[in-house]
Short mmCIF file of C-alpha atoms and ligand atoms in Angstrom, two decimals:
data_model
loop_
_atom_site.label_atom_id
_atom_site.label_comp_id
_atom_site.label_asym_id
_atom_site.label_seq_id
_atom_site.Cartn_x
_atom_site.Cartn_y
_atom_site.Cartn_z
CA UNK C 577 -1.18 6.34 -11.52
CA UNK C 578 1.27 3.53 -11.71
CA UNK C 579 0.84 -0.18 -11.48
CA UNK C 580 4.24 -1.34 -9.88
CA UNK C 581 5.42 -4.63 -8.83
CA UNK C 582 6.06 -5.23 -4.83
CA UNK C 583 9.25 -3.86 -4.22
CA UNK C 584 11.68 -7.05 -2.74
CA UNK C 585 12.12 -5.92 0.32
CA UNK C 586 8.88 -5.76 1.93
CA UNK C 587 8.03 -9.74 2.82
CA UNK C 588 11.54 -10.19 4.68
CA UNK C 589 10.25 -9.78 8.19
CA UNK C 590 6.88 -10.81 7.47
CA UNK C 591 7.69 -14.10 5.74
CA UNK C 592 8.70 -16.08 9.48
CA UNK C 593 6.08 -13.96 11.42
CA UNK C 594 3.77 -15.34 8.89
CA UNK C 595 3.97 -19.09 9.20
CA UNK C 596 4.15 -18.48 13.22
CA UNK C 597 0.78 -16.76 13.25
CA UNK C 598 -0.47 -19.63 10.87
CA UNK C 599 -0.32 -21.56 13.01
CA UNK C 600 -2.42 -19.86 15.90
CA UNK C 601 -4.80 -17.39 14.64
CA UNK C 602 -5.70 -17.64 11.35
CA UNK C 603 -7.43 -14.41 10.64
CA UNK C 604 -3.90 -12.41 11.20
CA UNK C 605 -2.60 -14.39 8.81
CA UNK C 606 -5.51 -13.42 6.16
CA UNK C 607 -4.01 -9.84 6.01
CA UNK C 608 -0.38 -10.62 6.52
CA UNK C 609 -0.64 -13.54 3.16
CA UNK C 610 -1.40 -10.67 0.84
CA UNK C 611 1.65 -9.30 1.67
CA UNK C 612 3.79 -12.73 0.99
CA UNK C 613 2.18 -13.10 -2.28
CA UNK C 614 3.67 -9.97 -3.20
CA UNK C 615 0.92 -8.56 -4.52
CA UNK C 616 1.04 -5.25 -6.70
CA UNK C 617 1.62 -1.98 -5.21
CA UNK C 618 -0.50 1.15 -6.53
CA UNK C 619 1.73 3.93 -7.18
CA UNK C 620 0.39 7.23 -7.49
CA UNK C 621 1.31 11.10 -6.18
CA UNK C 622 -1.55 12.71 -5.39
CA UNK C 623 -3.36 9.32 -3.42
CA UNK C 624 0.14 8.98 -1.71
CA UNK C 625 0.26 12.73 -0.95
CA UNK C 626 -3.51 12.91 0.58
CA UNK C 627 -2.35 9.79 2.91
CA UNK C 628 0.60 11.40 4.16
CA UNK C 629 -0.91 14.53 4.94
CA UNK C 630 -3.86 12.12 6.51
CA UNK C 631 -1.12 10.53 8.34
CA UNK C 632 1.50 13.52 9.13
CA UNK C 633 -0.30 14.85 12.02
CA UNK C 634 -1.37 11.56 13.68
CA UNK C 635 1.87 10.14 13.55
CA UNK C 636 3.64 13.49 14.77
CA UNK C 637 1.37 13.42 18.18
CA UNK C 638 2.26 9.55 18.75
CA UNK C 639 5.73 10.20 18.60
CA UNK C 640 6.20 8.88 15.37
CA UNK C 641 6.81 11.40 13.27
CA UNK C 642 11.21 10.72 13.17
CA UNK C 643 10.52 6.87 11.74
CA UNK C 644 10.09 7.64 8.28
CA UNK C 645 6.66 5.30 8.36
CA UNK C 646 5.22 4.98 4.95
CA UNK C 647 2.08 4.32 4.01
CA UNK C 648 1.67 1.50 1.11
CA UNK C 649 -1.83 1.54 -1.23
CA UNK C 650 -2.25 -1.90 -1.97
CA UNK C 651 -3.93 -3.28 -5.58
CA UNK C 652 -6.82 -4.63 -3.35
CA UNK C 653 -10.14 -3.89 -3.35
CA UNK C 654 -11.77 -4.87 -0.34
CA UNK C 655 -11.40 -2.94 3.06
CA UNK C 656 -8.30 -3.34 4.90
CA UNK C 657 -5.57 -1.24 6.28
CA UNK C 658 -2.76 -2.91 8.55
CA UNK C 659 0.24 -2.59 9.81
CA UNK C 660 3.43 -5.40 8.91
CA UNK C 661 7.03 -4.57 9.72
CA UNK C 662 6.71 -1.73 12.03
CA UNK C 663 7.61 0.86 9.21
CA UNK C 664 4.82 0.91 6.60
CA UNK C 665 0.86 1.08 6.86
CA UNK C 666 -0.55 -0.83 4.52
CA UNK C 667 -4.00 0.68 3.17
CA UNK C 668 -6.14 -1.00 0.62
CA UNK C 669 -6.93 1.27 -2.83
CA UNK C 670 -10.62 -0.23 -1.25
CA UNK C 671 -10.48 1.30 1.91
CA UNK C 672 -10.38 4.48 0.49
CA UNK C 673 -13.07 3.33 -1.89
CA UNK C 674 -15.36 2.58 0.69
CA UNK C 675 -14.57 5.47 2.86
CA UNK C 676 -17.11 8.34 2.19
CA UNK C 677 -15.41 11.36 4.31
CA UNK C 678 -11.40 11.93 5.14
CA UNK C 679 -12.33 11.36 9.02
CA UNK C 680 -13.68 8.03 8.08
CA UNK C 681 -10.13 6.79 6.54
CA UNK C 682 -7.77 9.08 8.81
CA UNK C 683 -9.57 7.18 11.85
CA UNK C 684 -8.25 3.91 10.50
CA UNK C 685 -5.01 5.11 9.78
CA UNK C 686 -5.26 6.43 13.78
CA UNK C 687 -5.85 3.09 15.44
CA UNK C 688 -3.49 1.13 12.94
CA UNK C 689 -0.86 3.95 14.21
CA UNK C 690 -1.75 2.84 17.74
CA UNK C 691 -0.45 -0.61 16.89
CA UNK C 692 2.83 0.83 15.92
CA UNK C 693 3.19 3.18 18.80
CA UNK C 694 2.03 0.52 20.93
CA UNK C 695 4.86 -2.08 19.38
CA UNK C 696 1.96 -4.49 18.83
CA UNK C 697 3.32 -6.48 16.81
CA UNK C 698 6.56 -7.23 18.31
CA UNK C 699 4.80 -7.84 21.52
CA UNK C 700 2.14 -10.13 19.50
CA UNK C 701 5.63 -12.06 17.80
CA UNK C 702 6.66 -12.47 21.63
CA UNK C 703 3.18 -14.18 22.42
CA UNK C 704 3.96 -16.28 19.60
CA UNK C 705 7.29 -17.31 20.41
CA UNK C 706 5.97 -18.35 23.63
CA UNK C 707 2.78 -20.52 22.20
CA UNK C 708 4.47 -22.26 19.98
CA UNK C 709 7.20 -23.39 23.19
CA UNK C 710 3.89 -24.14 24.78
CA UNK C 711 2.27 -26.05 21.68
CA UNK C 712 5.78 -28.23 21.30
CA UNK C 713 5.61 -29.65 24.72
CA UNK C 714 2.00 -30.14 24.40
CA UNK C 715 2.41 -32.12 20.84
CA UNK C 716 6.07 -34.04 22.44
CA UNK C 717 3.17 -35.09 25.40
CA UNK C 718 0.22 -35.79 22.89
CA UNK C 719 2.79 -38.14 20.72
CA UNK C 720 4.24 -39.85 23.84
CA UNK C 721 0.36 -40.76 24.61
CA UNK C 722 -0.32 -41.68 21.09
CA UNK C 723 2.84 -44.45 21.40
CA UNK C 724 1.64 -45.60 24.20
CA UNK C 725 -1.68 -45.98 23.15
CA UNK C 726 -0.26 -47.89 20.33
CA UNK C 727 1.95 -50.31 22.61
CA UNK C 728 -0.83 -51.25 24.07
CA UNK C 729 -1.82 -53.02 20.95
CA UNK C 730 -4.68 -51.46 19.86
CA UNK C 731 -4.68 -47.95 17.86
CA UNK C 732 -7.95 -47.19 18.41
CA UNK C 733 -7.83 -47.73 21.98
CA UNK C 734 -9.16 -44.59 24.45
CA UNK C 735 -5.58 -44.18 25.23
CA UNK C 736 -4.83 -43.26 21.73
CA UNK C 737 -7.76 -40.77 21.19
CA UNK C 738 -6.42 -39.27 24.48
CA UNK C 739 -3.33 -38.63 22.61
CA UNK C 740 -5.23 -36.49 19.66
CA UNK C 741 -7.26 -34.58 22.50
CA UNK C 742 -4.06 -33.88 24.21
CA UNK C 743 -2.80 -32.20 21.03
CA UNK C 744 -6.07 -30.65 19.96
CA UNK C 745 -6.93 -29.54 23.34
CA UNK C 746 -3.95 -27.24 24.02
CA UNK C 747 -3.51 -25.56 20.91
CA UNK C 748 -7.51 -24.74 21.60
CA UNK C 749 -6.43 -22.97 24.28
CA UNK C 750 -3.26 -21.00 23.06
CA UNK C 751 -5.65 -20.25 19.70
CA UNK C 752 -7.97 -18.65 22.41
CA UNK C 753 -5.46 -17.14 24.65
CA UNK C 754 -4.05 -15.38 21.48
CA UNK C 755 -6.96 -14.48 19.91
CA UNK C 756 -8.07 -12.65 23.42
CA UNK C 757 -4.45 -11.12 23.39
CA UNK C 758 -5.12 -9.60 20.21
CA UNK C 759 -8.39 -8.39 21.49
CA UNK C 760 -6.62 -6.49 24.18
CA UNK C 761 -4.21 -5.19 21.49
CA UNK C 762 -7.55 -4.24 19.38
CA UNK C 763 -8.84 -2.03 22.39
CA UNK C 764 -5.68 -0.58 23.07
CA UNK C 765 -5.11 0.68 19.68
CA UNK C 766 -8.44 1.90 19.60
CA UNK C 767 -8.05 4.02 22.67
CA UNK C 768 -4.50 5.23 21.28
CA UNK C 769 -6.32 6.46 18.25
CA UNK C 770 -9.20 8.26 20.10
CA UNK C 771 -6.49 10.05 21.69
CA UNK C 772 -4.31 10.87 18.86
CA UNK C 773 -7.44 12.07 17.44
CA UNK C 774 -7.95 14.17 19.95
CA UNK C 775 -4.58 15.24 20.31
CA UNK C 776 -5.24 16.77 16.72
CA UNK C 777 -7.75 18.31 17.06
CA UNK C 778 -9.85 15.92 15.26
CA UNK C 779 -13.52 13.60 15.47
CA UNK C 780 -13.11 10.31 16.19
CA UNK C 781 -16.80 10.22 14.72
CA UNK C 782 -15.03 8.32 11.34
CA UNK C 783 -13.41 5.44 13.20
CA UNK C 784 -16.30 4.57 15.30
CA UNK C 785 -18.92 4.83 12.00
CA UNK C 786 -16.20 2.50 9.55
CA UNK C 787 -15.73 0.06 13.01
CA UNK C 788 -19.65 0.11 13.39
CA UNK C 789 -19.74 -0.95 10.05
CA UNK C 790 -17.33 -4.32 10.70
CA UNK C 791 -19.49 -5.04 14.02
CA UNK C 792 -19.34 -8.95 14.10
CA UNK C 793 -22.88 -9.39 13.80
CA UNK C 794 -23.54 -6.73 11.06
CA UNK C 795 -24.77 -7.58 7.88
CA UNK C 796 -20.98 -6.70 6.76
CA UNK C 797 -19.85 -9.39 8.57
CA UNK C 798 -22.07 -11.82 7.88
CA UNK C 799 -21.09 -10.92 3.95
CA UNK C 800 -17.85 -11.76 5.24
CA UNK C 801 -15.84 -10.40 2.24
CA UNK C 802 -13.80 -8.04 3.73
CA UNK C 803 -10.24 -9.20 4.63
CA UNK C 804 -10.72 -6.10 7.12
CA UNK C 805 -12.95 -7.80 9.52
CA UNK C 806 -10.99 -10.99 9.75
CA UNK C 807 -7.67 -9.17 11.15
CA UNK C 808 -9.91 -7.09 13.18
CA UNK C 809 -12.06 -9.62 15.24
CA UNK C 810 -15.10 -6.69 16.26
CA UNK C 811 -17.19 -7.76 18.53
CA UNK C 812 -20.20 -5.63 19.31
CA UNK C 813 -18.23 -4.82 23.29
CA UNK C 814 -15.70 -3.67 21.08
CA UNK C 815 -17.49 -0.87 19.15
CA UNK C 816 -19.41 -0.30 22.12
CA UNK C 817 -16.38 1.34 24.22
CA UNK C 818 -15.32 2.81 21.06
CA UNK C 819 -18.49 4.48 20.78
CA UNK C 820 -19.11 6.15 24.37
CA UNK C 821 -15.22 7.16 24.74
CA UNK C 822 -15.53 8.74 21.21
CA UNK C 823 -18.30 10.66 22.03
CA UNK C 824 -16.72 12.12 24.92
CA UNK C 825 -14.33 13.88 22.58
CA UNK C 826 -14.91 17.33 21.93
CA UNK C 827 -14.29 17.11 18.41
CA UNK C 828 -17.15 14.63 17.78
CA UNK C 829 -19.47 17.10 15.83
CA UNK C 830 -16.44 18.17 13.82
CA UNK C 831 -16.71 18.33 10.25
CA UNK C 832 -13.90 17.29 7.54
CA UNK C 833 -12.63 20.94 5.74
CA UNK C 834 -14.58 21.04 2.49
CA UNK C 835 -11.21 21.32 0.72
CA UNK C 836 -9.66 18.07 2.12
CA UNK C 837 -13.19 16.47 1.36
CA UNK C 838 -12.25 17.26 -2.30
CA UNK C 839 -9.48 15.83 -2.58
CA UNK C 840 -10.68 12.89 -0.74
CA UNK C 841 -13.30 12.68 -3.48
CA UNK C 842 -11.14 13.53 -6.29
CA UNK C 843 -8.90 10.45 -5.21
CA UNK C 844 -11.90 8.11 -4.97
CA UNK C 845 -12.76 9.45 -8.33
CA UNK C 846 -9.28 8.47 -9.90
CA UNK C 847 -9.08 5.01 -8.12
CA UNK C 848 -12.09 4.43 -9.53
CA UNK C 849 -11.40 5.75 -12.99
CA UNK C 850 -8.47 3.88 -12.94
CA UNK C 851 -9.39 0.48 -11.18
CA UNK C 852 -13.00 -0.40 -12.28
CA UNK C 853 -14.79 -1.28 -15.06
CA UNK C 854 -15.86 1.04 -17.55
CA UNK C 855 -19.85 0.56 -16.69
CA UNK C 856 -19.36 1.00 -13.11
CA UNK C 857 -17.51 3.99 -13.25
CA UNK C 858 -20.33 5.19 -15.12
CA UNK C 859 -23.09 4.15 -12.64
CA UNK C 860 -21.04 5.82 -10.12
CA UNK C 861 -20.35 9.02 -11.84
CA UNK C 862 -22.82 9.37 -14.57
CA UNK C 863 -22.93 12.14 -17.17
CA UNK C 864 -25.62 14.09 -15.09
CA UNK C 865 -23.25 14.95 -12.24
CA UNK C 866 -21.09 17.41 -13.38
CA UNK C 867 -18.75 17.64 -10.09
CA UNK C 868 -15.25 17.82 -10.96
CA UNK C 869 -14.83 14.40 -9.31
CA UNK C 870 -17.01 13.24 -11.47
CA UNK C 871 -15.54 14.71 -14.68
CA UNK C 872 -12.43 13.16 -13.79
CA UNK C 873 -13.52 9.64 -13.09
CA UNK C 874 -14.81 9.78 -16.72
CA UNK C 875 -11.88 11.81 -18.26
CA UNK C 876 -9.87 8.69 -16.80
CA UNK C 877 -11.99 5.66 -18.04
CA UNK C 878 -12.52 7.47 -21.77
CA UNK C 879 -8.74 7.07 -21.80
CA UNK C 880 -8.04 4.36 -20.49
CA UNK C 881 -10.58 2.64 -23.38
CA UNK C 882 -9.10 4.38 -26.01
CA UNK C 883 -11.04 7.45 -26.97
CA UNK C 884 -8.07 9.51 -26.67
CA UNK C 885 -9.62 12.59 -28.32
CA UNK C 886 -12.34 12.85 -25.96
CA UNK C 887 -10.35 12.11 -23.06
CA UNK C 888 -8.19 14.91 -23.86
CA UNK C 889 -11.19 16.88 -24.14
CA UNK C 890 -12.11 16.43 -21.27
CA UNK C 891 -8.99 16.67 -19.22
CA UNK C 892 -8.71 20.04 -20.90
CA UNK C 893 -12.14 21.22 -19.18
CA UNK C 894 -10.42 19.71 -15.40
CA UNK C 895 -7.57 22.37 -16.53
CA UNK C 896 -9.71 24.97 -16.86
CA UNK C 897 -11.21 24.19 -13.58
CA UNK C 898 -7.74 24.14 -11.81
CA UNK C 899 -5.12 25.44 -14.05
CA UNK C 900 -2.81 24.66 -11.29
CA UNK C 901 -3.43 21.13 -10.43
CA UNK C 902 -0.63 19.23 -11.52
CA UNK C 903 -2.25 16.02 -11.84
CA UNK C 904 -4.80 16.86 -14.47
CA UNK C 905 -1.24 17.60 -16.49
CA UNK C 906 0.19 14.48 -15.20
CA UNK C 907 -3.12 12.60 -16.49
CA UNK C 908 -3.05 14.56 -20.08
CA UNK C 909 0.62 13.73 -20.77
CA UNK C 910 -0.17 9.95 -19.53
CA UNK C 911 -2.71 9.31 -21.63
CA UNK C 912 -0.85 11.00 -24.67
CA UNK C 913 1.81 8.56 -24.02
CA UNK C 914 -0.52 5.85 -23.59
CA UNK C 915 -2.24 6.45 -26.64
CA UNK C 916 0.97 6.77 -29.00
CA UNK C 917 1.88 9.86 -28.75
CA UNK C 918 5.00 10.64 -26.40
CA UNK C 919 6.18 13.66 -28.26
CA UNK C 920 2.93 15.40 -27.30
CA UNK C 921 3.26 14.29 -23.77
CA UNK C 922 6.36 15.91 -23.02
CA UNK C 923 5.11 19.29 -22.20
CA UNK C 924 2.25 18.74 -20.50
CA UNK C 925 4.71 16.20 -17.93
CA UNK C 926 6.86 18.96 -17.68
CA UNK C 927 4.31 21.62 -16.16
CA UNK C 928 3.10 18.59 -14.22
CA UNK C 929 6.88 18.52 -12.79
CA UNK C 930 7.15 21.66 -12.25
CA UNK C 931 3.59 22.27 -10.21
CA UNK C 932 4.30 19.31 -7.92
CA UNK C 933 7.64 20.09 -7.09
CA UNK C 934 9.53 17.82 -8.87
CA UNK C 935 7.63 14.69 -7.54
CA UNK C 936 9.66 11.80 -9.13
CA UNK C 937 6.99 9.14 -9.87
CA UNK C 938 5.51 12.32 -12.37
CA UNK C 939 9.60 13.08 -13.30
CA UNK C 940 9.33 9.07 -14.42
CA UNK C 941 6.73 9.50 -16.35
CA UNK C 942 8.54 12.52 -18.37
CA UNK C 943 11.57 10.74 -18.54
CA UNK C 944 9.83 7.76 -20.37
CA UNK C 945 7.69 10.38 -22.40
CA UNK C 946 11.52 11.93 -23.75
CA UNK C 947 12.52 7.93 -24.67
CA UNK C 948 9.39 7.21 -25.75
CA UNK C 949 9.73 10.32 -28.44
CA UNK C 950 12.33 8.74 -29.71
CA UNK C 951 14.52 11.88 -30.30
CA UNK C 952 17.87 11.48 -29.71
CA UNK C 953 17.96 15.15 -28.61
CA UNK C 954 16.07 14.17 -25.48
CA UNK C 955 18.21 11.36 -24.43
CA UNK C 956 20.67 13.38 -21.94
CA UNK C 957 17.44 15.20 -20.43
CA UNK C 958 15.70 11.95 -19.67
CA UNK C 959 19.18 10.09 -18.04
CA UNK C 960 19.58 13.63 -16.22
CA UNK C 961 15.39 13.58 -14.79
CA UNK C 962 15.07 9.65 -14.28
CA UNK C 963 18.59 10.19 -12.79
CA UNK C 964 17.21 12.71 -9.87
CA UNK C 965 13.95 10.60 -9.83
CA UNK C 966 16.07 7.30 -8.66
CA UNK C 967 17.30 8.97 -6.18
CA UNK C 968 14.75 10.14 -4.40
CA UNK C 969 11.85 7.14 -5.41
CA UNK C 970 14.07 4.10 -4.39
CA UNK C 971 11.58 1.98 -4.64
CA UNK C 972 9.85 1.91 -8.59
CA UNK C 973 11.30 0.08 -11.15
CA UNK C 974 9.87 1.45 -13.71
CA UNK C 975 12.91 4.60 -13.15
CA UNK C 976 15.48 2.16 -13.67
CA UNK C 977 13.88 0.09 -17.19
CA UNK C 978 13.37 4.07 -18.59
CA UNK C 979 17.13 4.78 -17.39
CA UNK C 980 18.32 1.57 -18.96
CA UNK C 981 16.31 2.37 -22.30
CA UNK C 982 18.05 5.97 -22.30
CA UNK C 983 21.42 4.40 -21.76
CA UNK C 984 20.91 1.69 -24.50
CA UNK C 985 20.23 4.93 -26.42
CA UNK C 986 23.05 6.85 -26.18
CA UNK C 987 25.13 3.17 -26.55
CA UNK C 988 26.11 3.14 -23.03
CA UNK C 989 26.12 -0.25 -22.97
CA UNK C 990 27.49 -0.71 -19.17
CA UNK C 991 24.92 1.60 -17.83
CA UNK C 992 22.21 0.38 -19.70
CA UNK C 993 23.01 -3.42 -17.95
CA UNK C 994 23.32 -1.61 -14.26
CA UNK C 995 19.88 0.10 -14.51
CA UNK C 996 18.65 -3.19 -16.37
CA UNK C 997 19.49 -4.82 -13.29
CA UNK C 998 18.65 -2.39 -10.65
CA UNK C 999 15.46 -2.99 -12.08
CA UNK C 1000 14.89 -6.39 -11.78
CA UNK C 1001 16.33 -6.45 -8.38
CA UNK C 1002 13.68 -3.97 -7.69
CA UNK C 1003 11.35 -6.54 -9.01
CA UNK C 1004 12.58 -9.43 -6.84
CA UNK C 1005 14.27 -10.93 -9.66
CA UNK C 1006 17.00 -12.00 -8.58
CA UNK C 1007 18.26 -14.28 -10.93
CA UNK C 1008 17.78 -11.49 -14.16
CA UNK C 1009 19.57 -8.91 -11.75
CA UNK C 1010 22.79 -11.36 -11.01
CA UNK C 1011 22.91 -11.93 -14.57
CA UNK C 1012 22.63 -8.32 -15.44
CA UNK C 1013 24.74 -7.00 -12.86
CA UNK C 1014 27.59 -9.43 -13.99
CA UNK C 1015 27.47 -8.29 -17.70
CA UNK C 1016 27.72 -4.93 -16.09
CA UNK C 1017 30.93 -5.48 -14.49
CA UNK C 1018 32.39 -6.71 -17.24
CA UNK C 1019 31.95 -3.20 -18.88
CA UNK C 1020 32.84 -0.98 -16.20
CA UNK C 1021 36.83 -0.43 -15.33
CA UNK C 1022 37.16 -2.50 -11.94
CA UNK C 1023 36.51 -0.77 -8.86
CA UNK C 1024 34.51 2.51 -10.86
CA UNK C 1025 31.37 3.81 -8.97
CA UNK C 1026 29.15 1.70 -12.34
CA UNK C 1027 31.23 -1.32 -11.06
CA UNK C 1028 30.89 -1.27 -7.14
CA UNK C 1029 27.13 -0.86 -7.56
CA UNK C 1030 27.12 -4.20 -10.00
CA UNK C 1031 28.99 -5.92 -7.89
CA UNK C 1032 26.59 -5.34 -4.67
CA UNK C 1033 23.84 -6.68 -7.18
CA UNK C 1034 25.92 -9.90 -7.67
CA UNK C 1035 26.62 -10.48 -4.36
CA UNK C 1036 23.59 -9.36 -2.73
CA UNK C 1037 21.52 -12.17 -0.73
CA UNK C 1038 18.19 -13.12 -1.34
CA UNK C 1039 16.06 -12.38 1.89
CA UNK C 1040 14.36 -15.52 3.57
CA UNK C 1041 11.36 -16.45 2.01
CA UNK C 1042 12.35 -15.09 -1.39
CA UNK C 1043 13.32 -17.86 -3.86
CA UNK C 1044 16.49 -17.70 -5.35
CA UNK C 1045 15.91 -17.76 -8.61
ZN1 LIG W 1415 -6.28 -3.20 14.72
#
């Protein structure tokens, strides 16, 4: 599992959609201010492959399937799953947390694909577009009151207050006639869900239990902590259509396949390894369950507070359970690496390559286990793997600082300063990659492949609502 910055160019479309809905509905703009802050992405291959194959079949049967729609685990950990730009779900690392069973999760990721397929939120920007027209005229009449309230000599006069109400009193009534728009989008994705659900031969028994949950007044909702709950008004109406049309389905009674259940759990385990304290892992997963989700929570957290030897120990045993699994490998050679000792990562990170097909966040992870060794011999592997890996995973940085290490390396100084700056344009660092990208150019021979890409750096644009610095 990686920790990765927000790639730069998520928050373009979101950043002017985001001050709109500010100013109308204010619990849209809870989930969609996470996103402007940037804040980190989790990165990880086998939680990223269990939500695509989650998502795979759901989006297939809405017609989705040709938009390349990715689905984004956020560094949060309270529930919340959404969708921004019209290409990406967004799913906490806490909604999977707090889901117990795959059906409970993939009916989330259902109804947020009914917003998509639905073009919800274009329609919602629409809505918008036309409020704030509406709010304008109704502030340009409020003020003209207000000044002539204040003609009249006396600013505290009725006609002056009649101003203020004529500004309060109409944006009260767009706030309401949005907020019972996005009810109607609420239902309708719901009812797209049930259906793509259906269409899939699955039980919509998981969305209803996880919206049940969010009812407005549940105890969940009076806790109020969930950024979930406040992008998805529930009222108890709401989750009581939900309820009778899901139980219609034939597929309520289904059960999740035990072997998809296990991975569920064996993700849950990791986030948890990975993203809580060391106590609470424990409390969750203590020593008398000896489930292999279990074993791997704790393989995770021994590691990750520095009992390497036992950690390895243990991640040995998960081997032994699954001596095809290649994220047990992936988790050996990471915490070898971790703990000091790249040289012994390597071949563990190579049979974790290997078993999952070349997936390149893993081939990143063995191509800064071969610079980490610090073996010159390895340098012209690594460029060759973190090469590939760029290539396909255009969106981690963490390739292009390994590439740029290997480069530096080898004393390929002009490569080094491209991947250097690839990097930190990755980042949203604009500034770094201009001043990288310029050094660059000034390495390459003019108008080489090294040089073109440099020069795109220099002259690329910083989106709206990124600073330019
Ligand atoms: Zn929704």
């Amino acid at each position: 599992m990686l920790l990765d910055i927000a790639p730069r160019k998520k928050s373009s479309k979101l950043t002017a959609l985001t001050t709109a809905v500010a100013l109308a509905i204010a619990p849209m703009h809870a989930a969609l201010a996470q996103e402007q802050k940037g804040p980190p992405i989790l990165r990880d291959t086998e939680a990223e492959q269990l939500l695509r194959d989650y998502t795979r079949p759901i989006l297939r049967t809405a017609g989705l399937e040709k938009q390349n729609i990715q689905i984004v685990i956020l560094n949060e950990g309270g529930f919340n799953a959404f969708v921004a730009d019209g290409r990406r779900i967004f799913v906490n690392y806490g909604a999977m947390m707090q889901s117990e069973s795959p059906n409970q999760i993939i009916g989330v990721l259902a109804h947020e694909t009914g917003h998509l397929a639905g073009g919800h939120l274009a329609k919602l920007r629409e809505q918008l577009a036309q409020a704030q027209t509406q709010m304008i005229i109704a502030m340009l009449l409020g003020a003209g009151a207000m000044v002539a309230g204040a003609r009249g000599g006396n600013s505290n006069s009725g006609l002056a207050n009649a101003g203020a109400a004529a500004i309060a009193g109409p944006q009260e009534m767009i706030r309401r006639t949005l907020i019972s728009y996005q009810r109607q989008q609420e239902e309708n994705a719901d009812r797209a869900g049930v259906k793509f659900l259906t269409a899939t031969g699955q039980s919509p028994k998981g969305m209803y239990e996880t919206f049940k949950r969010f009812t407005n007044d549940s105890l969940f909702a009076a806790r109020g902590a969930d950024p979930y709950l406040q992008s998805h008004p529930m009222p108890s109406e709401r989750v009581a259509a939900l309820e009778e049309l899901a139980r219609s389905s034939a597929y309520w009674e289904k059960k999740d396949d035990p072997a998809l259940q296990l991975r569920h759990d064996m993700v849950r385990a990791k986030i948890s390894g990975f993203m809580e304290r060391q106590d609470t892992v424990y409390r969750r997963y203590p020593l008398s369950n000896d489930s292999m989700p279990a074993r791997y929570a704790r393989a995770i957290t021994t590691y990750l507070h520095g009992d390497l030897r036992s950690a390895v120990a243990q991640i040995d045993g998960l081997i032994q359970l699954q001596p095809n699994n290649p994220y047990f490998y992936e988790l050996r050679g990471q915490a070898l690496m971790e703990g000091g000792k790249p040289a012994e990562a390597i071949a563990p990170l190579r049979k974790a390559v290997q078993l999952s097909n070349n997936a390149p966040l893993i081939e990143m992870l063995l191509g800064q286990a071969l610079v980490a060794a610090d073996n010159k011999a390895h340098t012209d592997e690594a460029i060759a793997i973190l090469r590939a890996a760029v290539a396909r995973e255009t969106e981690a940085p963490i390739g292009y600082t390994q590439l740029a290490m290997a480069y530096g390396r080898k004393g390929d100084f002009a490569q080094a300063d491209l991947a250097s700056a690839q990097a930190a344009f990755l980042r949203g660092d604009n500034k770094t990659a201009r001043d990288l990208a310029s050094r660059a150019k000034t390495r390459f021979a003019v108008g080489t492949p090294g040089w073109v890409k440099a020069d795109d750096i220099v002259s690329a644009k910083p989106l709206p609502g990124q600073k330019n610095n």
